[in-house]
Amino acid sequence: MTSPFRIGTGYDVHAFGPGEHVVIGGVTIPHTSGLVAHSDGDVLIHALCDALLGALALGDIGRHFPPGEARWAGVDSRELLRAVVAMLHARGWRVGNVDAVVICERPKLLPHVDTMRQRLATDMAVDPDGVGIKATTSEKLGFTGRSEGIAAQAVALVVRREGQG
Ligand code: MG
């Protein structure tokens, strides 16, 4: 019998560019710059999508939602997350829990973390306590420390659904 559990990991970065807000974890946060991206630049959701896809060895979001395709221009990344979760469900799996960290000096994310957790939990059909989100700085070191961009990393556990496989 194959394992009833699978794990995956994901990582993403977007550079700061012109703009007045960033979108992280499905929450729009006012900021002095935006993020350069073909989509809304939601690094946290992109890392989560890669973790979920990785758990089933399904590649990465660039493969499923090619950034060169016009239909993904400016897309709300929550749509991508819901599509990824639908792929898992269709294959007989569900999201167990996820944990992620977002790395940037600014903006301050802590005030928004609970809203992110609720929104992403809804998109992934899990309880909010199955969604861990942390925010950290990199102590002014490296590209995140120089406020050139935002990075995120995530891990995900997926669980075989009852009666499957
Ligand atoms: Mg990305």
CSV table of C-alpha atoms and ligand atoms in Angstrom, one decimal:
chain,number,residue,atom,x,y,z
A,1,MET,CA,0.0,0.0,0.0
A,2,THR,CA,1.3,3.4,-0.9
A,3,SER,CA,1.7,6.1,1.8
A,4,PRO,CA,-1.5,7.9,2.9
A,5,PHE,CA,0.6,11.1,3.3
A,6,ARG,CA,2.8,13.1,1.0
A,7,ILE,CA,4.9,16.2,1.6
A,8,GLY,CA,6.0,19.0,-0.6
A,9,THR,CA,8.1,22.2,-0.5
A,10,GLY,CA,7.9,25.5,-2.4
A,11,TYR,CA,9.8,28.7,-2.7
A,12,ASP,CA,9.2,31.9,-4.5
A,13,VAL,CA,10.5,35.5,-4.9
A,14,HIS,CA,9.2,38.6,-6.4
A,15,ALA,CA,11.1,41.9,-6.8
A,16,PHE,CA,9.7,45.2,-5.7
A,17,GLY,CA,8.7,47.6,-8.5
A,18,PRO,CA,6.4,50.5,-9.0
A,19,GLY,CA,3.1,50.4,-7.2
A,20,GLU,CA,1.3,51.3,-4.0
A,21,HIS,CA,0.4,47.9,-2.6
A,22,VAL,CA,1.5,44.2,-2.5
A,23,VAL,CA,-0.7,41.2,-2.3
A,24,ILE,CA,0.5,38.5,0.1
A,25,GLY,CA,-1.6,35.5,1.2
A,26,GLY,CA,-4.6,36.9,-0.7
A,27,VAL,CA,-4.5,40.2,1.3
A,28,THR,CA,-3.8,43.5,-0.3
A,29,ILE,CA,-1.4,45.5,1.8
A,30,PRO,CA,-0.6,49.2,1.2
A,31,HIS,CA,3.1,49.7,0.6
A,32,THR,CA,5.5,52.2,-1.0
A,33,SER,CA,6.2,49.7,-3.9
A,34,GLY,CA,4.4,46.9,-5.7
A,35,LEU,CA,5.8,43.5,-6.8
A,36,VAL,CA,6.9,42.9,-10.3
A,37,ALA,CA,4.9,39.9,-11.7
A,38,HIS,CA,2.8,38.6,-14.5
A,39,SER,CA,0.1,37.7,-11.9
A,40,ASP,CA,-0.6,39.7,-8.7
A,41,GLY,CA,2.8,38.6,-7.4
A,42,ASP,CA,1.5,36.8,-4.4
A,43,VAL,CA,4.8,35.1,-3.3
A,44,LEU,CA,3.2,33.3,-0.4
A,45,ILE,CA,0.4,31.7,-2.5
A,46,HIS,CA,3.0,30.8,-5.2
A,47,ALA,CA,5.2,29.0,-2.7
A,48,LEU,CA,2.1,27.2,-1.3
A,49,CYS,CA,1.0,26.1,-4.8
A,50,ASP,CA,4.5,24.7,-5.5
A,51,ALA,CA,4.5,22.9,-2.2
A,52,LEU,CA,1.1,21.3,-2.9
A,53,LEU,CA,2.0,20.4,-6.4
A,54,GLY,CA,5.3,19.1,-5.2
A,55,ALA,CA,3.7,16.8,-2.7
A,56,LEU,CA,2.2,14.9,-5.7
A,57,ALA,CA,5.2,15.4,-7.9
A,58,LEU,CA,3.1,17.4,-10.3
A,59,GLY,CA,5.8,20.0,-11.2
A,60,ASP,CA,5.4,23.7,-10.5
A,61,ILE,CA,2.9,26.5,-11.1
A,62,GLY,CA,4.9,27.8,-14.0
A,63,ARG,CA,4.1,24.5,-15.8
A,64,HIS,CA,0.4,24.6,-15.0
A,65,PHE,CA,-0.1,28.3,-15.4
A,66,PRO,CA,2.6,29.5,-17.8
A,67,PRO,CA,3.5,33.2,-17.1
A,68,GLY,CA,3.7,33.9,-20.8
A,69,GLU,CA,0.0,33.2,-21.3
A,70,ALA,CA,-2.3,36.2,-21.5
A,71,ARG,CA,-5.1,34.6,-19.5
A,72,TRP,CA,-2.9,34.6,-16.4
A,73,ALA,CA,-2.0,38.3,-16.6
A,74,GLY,CA,-2.8,40.0,-13.4
A,75,VAL,CA,-4.6,36.9,-12.1
A,76,ASP,CA,-5.7,36.7,-8.5
A,77,SER,CA,-3.4,34.0,-7.2
A,78,ARG,CA,-6.2,32.7,-5.0
A,79,GLU,CA,-7.7,31.4,-8.2
A,80,LEU,CA,-4.5,29.5,-8.9
A,81,LEU,CA,-4.5,28.1,-5.4
A,82,ARG,CA,-8.1,26.9,-5.7
A,83,ALA,CA,-7.2,25.3,-9.1
A,84,VAL,CA,-4.2,23.5,-7.5
A,85,VAL,CA,-6.4,22.2,-4.7
A,86,ALA,CA,-9.0,21.0,-7.2
A,87,MET,CA,-6.2,19.1,-8.9
A,88,LEU,CA,-5.3,17.4,-5.6
A,89,HIS,CA,-9.0,16.6,-4.9
A,90,ALA,CA,-9.4,15.1,-8.4
A,91,ARG,CA,-6.5,12.8,-7.7
A,92,GLY,CA,-8.0,11.6,-4.4
A,93,TRP,CA,-6.0,13.8,-2.0
A,94,ARG,CA,-6.8,16.6,0.3
A,95,VAL,CA,-4.7,19.2,2.0
A,96,GLY,CA,-3.7,18.1,5.5
A,97,ASN,CA,-1.8,21.2,6.7
A,98,VAL,CA,0.6,23.8,5.4
A,99,ASP,CA,3.2,26.0,7.0
A,100,ALA,CA,4.9,29.0,5.4
A,101,VAL,CA,7.3,31.8,6.1
A,102,VAL,CA,7.4,35.2,4.3
A,103,ILE,CA,10.7,37.1,4.3
A,104,CYS,CA,10.8,40.8,4.0
A,105,GLU,CA,11.8,43.9,5.9
A,106,ARG,CA,8.6,45.8,4.9
A,107,PRO,CA,5.7,45.9,4.9
A,108,LYS,CA,4.8,44.6,8.3
A,109,LEU,CA,2.8,41.5,7.8
A,110,LEU,CA,1.9,40.4,11.3
A,111,PRO,CA,-1.4,42.5,11.4
A,112,HIS,CA,-2.6,40.7,8.3
A,113,VAL,CA,-1.6,37.1,9.1
A,114,ASP,CA,-4.9,36.0,10.6
A,115,THR,CA,-6.8,37.3,7.6
A,116,MET,CA,-4.4,35.5,5.3
A,117,ARG,CA,-4.9,32.2,7.2
A,118,GLN,CA,-8.6,32.5,7.0
A,119,ARG,CA,-8.6,33.2,3.3
A,120,LEU,CA,-6.1,30.5,2.4
A,121,ALA,CA,-7.9,28.0,4.6
A,122,THR,CA,-11.1,28.6,2.7
A,123,ASP,CA,-9.3,28.2,-0.6
A,124,MET,CA,-7.7,24.9,0.5
A,125,ALA,CA,-10.8,23.5,2.3
A,126,VAL,CA,-9.0,23.2,5.7
A,127,ASP,CA,-9.5,24.7,9.1
A,128,PRO,CA,-7.5,27.9,9.8
A,129,ASP,CA,-5.5,25.9,12.3
A,130,GLY,CA,-4.2,23.9,9.4
A,131,VAL,CA,-2.6,27.0,7.9
A,132,GLY,CA,0.6,28.3,9.6
A,133,ILE,CA,2.0,31.6,8.3
A,134,LYS,CA,5.0,33.4,9.8
A,135,ALA,CA,6.7,36.6,8.8
A,136,THR,CA,10.4,37.3,9.4
A,137,THR,CA,13.0,39.8,8.3
A,138,SER,CA,16.5,38.7,7.2
A,139,GLU,CA,18.2,41.2,9.5
A,140,LYS,CA,18.9,43.6,6.6
A,141,LEU,CA,21.1,40.9,4.9
A,142,GLY,CA,20.8,39.9,1.3
A,143,PHE,CA,18.2,41.0,-1.3
A,144,THR,CA,15.3,40.8,1.1
A,145,GLY,CA,17.3,42.7,3.7
A,146,ARG,CA,18.0,45.4,1.1
A,147,SER,CA,14.2,45.6,0.5
A,148,GLU,CA,14.7,44.6,-3.2
A,149,GLY,CA,11.9,42.0,-3.0
A,150,ILE,CA,9.9,39.5,-0.9
A,151,ALA,CA,10.6,35.8,-0.6
A,152,ALA,CA,8.4,33.0,0.7
A,153,GLN,CA,8.8,29.4,1.4
A,154,ALA,CA,6.2,26.8,2.3
A,155,VAL,CA,5.8,23.1,3.1
A,156,ALA,CA,2.6,21.1,2.7
A,157,LEU,CA,1.2,17.8,3.9
A,158,VAL,CA,-1.4,16.2,1.7
A,159,VAL,CA,-3.5,13.3,2.9
A,160,ARG,CA,-5.2,10.6,0.9
A,161,ARG,CA,-9.0,11.0,1.1
A,162,GLU,CA,-11.1,8.3,2.8
A,163,GLY,CA,-11.9,5.4,0.5
A,164,GLN,CA,-9.2,6.3,-2.0
A,165,GLY,CA,-6.4,4.2,-3.2
B,1,MG,MG,5.7,33.8,-8.2
